[in-house]
mmCIF file of C-alpha atoms in Angstrom:
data_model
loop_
_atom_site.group_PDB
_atom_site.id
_atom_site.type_symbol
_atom_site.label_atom_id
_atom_site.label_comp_id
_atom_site.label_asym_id
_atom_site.label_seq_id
_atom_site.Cartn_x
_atom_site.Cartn_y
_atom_site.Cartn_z
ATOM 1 C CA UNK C 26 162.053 50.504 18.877
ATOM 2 C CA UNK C 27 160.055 48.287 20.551
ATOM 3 C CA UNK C 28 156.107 49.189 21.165
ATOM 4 C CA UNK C 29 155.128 49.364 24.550
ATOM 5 C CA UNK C 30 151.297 50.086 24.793
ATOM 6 C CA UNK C 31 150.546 52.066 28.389
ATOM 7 C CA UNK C 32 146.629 51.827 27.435
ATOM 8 C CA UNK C 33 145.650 49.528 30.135
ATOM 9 C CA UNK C 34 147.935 50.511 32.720
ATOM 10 C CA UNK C 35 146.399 54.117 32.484
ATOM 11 C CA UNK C 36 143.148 52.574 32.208
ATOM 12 C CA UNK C 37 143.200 51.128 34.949
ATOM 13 C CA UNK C 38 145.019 54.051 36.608
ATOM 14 C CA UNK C 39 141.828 56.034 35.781
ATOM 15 C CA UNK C 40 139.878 53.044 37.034
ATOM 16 C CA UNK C 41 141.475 53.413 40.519
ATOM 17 C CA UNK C 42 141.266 57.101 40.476
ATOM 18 C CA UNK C 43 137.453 57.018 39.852
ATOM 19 C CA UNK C 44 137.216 54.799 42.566
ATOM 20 C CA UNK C 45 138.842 56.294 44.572
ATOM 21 C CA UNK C 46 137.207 59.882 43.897
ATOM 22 C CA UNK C 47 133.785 57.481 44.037
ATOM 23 C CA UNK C 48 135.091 56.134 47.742
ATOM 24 C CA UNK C 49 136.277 59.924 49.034
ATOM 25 C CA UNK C 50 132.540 61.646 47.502
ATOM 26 C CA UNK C 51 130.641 58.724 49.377
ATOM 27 C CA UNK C 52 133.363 59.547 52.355
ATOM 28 C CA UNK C 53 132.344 63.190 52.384
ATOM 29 C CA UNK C 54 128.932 62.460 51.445
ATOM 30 C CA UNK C 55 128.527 60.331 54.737
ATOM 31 C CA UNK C 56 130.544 62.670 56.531
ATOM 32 C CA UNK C 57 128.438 66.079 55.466
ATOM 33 C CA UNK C 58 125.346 63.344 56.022
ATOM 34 C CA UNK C 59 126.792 62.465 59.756
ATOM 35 C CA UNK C 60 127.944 66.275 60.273
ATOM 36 C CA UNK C 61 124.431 67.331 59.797
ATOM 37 C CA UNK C 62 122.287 64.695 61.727
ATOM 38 C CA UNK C 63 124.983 65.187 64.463
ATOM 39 C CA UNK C 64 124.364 69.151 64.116
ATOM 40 C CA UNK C 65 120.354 68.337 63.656
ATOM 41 C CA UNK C 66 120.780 66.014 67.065
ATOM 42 C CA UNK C 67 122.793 68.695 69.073
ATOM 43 C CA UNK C 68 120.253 71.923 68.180
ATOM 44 C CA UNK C 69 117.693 69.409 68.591
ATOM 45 C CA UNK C 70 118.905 68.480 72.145
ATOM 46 C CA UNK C 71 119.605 72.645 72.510
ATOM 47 C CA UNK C 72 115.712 72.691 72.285
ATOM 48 C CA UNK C 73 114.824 70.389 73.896
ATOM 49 C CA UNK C 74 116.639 71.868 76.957
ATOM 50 C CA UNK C 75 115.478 75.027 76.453
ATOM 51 C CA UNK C 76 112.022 73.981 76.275
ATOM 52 C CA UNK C 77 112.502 72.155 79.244
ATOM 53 C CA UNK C 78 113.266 75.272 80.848
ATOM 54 C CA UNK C 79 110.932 77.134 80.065
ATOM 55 C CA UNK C 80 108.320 75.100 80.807
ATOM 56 C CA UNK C 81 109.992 74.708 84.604
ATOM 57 C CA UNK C 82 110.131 78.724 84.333
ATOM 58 C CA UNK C 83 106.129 78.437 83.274
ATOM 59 C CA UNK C 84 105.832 76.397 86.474
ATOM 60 C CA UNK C 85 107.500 78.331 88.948
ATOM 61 C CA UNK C 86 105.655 81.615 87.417
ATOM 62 C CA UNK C 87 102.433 80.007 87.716
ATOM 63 C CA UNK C 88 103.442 78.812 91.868
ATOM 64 C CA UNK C 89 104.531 82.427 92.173
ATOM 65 C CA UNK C 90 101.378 83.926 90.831
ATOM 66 C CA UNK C 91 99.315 81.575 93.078
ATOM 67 C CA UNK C 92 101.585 82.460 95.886
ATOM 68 C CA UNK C 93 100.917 86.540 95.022
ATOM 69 C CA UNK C 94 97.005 86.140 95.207
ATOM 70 C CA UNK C 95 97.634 84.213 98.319
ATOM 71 C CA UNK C 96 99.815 87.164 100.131
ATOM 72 C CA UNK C 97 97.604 89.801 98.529
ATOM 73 C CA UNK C 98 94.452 87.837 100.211
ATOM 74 C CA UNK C 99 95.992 87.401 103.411
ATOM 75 C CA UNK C 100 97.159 91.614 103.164
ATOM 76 C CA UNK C 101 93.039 92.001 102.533
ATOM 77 C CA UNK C 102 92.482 90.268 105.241
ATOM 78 C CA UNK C 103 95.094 91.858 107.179
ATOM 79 C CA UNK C 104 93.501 95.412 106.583
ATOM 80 C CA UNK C 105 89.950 94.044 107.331
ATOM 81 C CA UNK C 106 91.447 93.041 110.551
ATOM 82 C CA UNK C 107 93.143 95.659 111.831
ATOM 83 C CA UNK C 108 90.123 97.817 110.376
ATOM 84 C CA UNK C 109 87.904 95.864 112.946
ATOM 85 C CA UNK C 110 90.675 95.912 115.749
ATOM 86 C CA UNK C 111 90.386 99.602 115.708
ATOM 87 C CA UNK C 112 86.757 99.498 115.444
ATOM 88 C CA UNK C 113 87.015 97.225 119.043
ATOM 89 C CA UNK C 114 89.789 99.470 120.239
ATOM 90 C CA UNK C 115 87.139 102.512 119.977
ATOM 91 C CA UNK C 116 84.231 101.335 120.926
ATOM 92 C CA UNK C 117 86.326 100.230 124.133
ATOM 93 C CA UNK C 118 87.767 104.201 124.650
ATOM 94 C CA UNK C 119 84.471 105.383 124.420
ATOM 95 C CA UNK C 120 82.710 102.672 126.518
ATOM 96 C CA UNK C 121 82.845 104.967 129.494
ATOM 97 C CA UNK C 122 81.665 107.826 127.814
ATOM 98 C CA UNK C 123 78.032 106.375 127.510
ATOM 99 C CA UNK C 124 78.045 105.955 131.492
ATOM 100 C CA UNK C 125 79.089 109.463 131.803
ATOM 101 C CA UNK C 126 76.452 110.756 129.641
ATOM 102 C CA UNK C 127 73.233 109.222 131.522
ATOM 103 C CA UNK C 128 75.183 110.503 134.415
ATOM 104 C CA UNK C 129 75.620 113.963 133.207
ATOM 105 C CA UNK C 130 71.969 113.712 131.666
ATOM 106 C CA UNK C 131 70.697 112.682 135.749
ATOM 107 C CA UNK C 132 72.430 115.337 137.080
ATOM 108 C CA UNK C 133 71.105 117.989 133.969
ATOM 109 C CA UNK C 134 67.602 116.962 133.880
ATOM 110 C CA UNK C 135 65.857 119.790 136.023
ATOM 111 C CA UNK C 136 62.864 119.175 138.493
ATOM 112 C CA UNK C 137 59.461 118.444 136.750
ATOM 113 C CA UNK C 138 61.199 117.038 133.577
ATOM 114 C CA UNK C 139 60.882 113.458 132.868
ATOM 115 C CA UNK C 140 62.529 111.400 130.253
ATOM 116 C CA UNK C 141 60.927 108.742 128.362
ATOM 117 C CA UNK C 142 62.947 107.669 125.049
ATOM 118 C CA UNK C 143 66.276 108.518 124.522
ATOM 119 C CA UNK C 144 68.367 107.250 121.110
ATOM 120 C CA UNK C 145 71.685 107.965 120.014
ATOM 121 C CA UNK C 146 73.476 107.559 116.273
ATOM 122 C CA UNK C 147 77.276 108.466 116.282
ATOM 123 C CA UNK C 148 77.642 111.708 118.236
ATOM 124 C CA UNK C 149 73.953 112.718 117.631
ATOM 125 C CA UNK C 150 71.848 111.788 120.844
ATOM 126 C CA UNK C 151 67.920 112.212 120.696
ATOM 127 C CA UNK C 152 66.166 113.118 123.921
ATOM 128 C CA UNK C 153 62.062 112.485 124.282
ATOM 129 C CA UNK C 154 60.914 113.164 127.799
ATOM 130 C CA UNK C 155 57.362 114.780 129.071
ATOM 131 C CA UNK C 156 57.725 118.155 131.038
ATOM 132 C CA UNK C 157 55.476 119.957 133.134
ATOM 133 C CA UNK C 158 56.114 122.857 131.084
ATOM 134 C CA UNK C 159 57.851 124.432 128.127
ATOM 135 C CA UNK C 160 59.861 126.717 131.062
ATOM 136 C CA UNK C 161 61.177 123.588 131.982
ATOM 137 C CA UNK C 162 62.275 122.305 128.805
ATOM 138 C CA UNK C 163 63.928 125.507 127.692
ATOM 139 C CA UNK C 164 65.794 124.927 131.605
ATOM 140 C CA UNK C 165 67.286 121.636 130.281
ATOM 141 C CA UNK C 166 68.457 122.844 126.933
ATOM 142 C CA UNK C 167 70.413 125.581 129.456
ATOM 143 C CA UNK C 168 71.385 122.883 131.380
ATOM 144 C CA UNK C 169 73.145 120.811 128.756
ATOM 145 C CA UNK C 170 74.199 124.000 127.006
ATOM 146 C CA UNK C 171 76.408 124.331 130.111
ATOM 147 C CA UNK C 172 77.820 120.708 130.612
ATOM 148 C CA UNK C 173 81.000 119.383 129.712
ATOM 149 C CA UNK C 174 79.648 115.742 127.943
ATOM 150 C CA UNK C 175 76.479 117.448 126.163
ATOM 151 C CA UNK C 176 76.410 120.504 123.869
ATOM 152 C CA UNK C 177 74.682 121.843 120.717
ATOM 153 C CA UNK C 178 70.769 121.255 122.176
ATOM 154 C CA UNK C 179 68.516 121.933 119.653
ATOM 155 C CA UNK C 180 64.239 121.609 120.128
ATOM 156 C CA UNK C 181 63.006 119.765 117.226
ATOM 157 C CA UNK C 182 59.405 120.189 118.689
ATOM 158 C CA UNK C 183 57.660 121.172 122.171
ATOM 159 C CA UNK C 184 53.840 119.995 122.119
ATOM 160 C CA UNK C 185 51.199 120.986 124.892
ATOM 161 C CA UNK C 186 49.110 118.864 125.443
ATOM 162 C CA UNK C 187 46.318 118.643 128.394
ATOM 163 C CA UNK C 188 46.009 115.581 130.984
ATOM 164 C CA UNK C 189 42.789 115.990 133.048
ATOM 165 C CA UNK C 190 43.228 119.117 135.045
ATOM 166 C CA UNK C 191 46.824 119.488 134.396
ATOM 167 C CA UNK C 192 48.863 120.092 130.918
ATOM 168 C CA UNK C 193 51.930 119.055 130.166
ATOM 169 C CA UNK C 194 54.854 119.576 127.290
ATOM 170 C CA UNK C 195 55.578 116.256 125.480
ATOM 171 C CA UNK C 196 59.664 117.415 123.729
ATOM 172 C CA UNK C 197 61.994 116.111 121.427
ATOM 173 C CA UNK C 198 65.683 117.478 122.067
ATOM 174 C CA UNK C 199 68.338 116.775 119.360
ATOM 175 C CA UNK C 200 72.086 117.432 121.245
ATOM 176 C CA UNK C 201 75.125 116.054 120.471
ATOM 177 C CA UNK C 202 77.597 114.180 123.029
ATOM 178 C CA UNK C 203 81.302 115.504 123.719
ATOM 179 C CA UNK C 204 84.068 113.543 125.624
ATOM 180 C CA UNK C 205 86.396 116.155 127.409
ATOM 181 C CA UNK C 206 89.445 115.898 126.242
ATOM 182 C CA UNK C 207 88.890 113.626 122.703
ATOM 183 C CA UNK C 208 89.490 114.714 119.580
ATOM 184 C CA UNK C 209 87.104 114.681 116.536
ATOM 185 C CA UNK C 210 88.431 111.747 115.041
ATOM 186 C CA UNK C 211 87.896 109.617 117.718
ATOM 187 C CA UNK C 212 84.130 110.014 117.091
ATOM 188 C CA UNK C 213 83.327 108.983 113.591
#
């Protein structure tokens, strides 16, 4: 029988198997190399979106908060304008009610009174006036006692005093001012 010897054909068999195992790991290995850059380049492009986003979200929160203190300054100055429109509004329904009170006070003030200060704060009104005497003064707080735009007269003092020959009483009157017909709201 004749000897055949396989040695190099297996050899290089092996040869070509190692190469090719060699060719399919540096196949894979660029492959799982490529797989994961690719992966690395889409999360990284997933980011970079999202980031992208967010910042446009940071944006539009930030207009949004500017446009908030804007509306919340123009609502403050809303209020302080419609405060002061009703503060116009009243003084204009009670405009008339000043004319009416010297009026009423004219046709109160009894003979041999005279006035010479008069002040008012809010509903309060105070009268000052010289009278010929302290009859006469307790005759005007009767007098506004009974009227419709004055009530509540109170004497915070009544001084005599003596002018030549004649004496007089020098009075302070505290009363407060109504308005037929208002309510107590409309006053303060």
């Amino acid at each position: 029988m004749p000897r055949i010897n396989l040695l190099p054909w297996r050899e290089a068999e092996r040869k070509k198997r190692q190469r090719d195992f060699g060719v399919a790991l540096a196949g894979g290995v660029v492959a799982a190399v490529v797989a994961v850059l690719g992966t690395i380049f889409v999360y990284s492009n997933m980011i970079s979106n999202q980031e992208a986003r967010n910042a446009r979200l940071t944006d539009e929160i930030a207009q949004l908060e500017k446009s908030i203190e804007e509306i919340d300054g123009l609502e403050r100055q809303k209020e302080r304008m419609l405060a002061r429109m009703e503060i116009i509004e009243q003084l204009q329904k009670s405009r008339p009610e000043i004319v009416h009170l010297f009026d009423e006070m004219a046709r109160q003030l009894p003979e041999g009174v005279y006035l010479t200060g008069m002040s008012q704060q809010g509903r309060s009104v105070e009268v000052r006036g010289v009278a010929k005497s302290s009859t006469r003064v307790s005759a005007l707080m009767r007098q506004v006692d009974s009227s419709e735009w004055m009530t509540d007269p109170q004497v915070e003092r009544v001084e005599t005093t003596s002018s030549g020959a004649s004496r007089q009483a020098v009075f302070v009157v505290n009363l407060k001012q109504e308005s037929p017909g208002a309510t107590e709201d409309e006053f303060e």
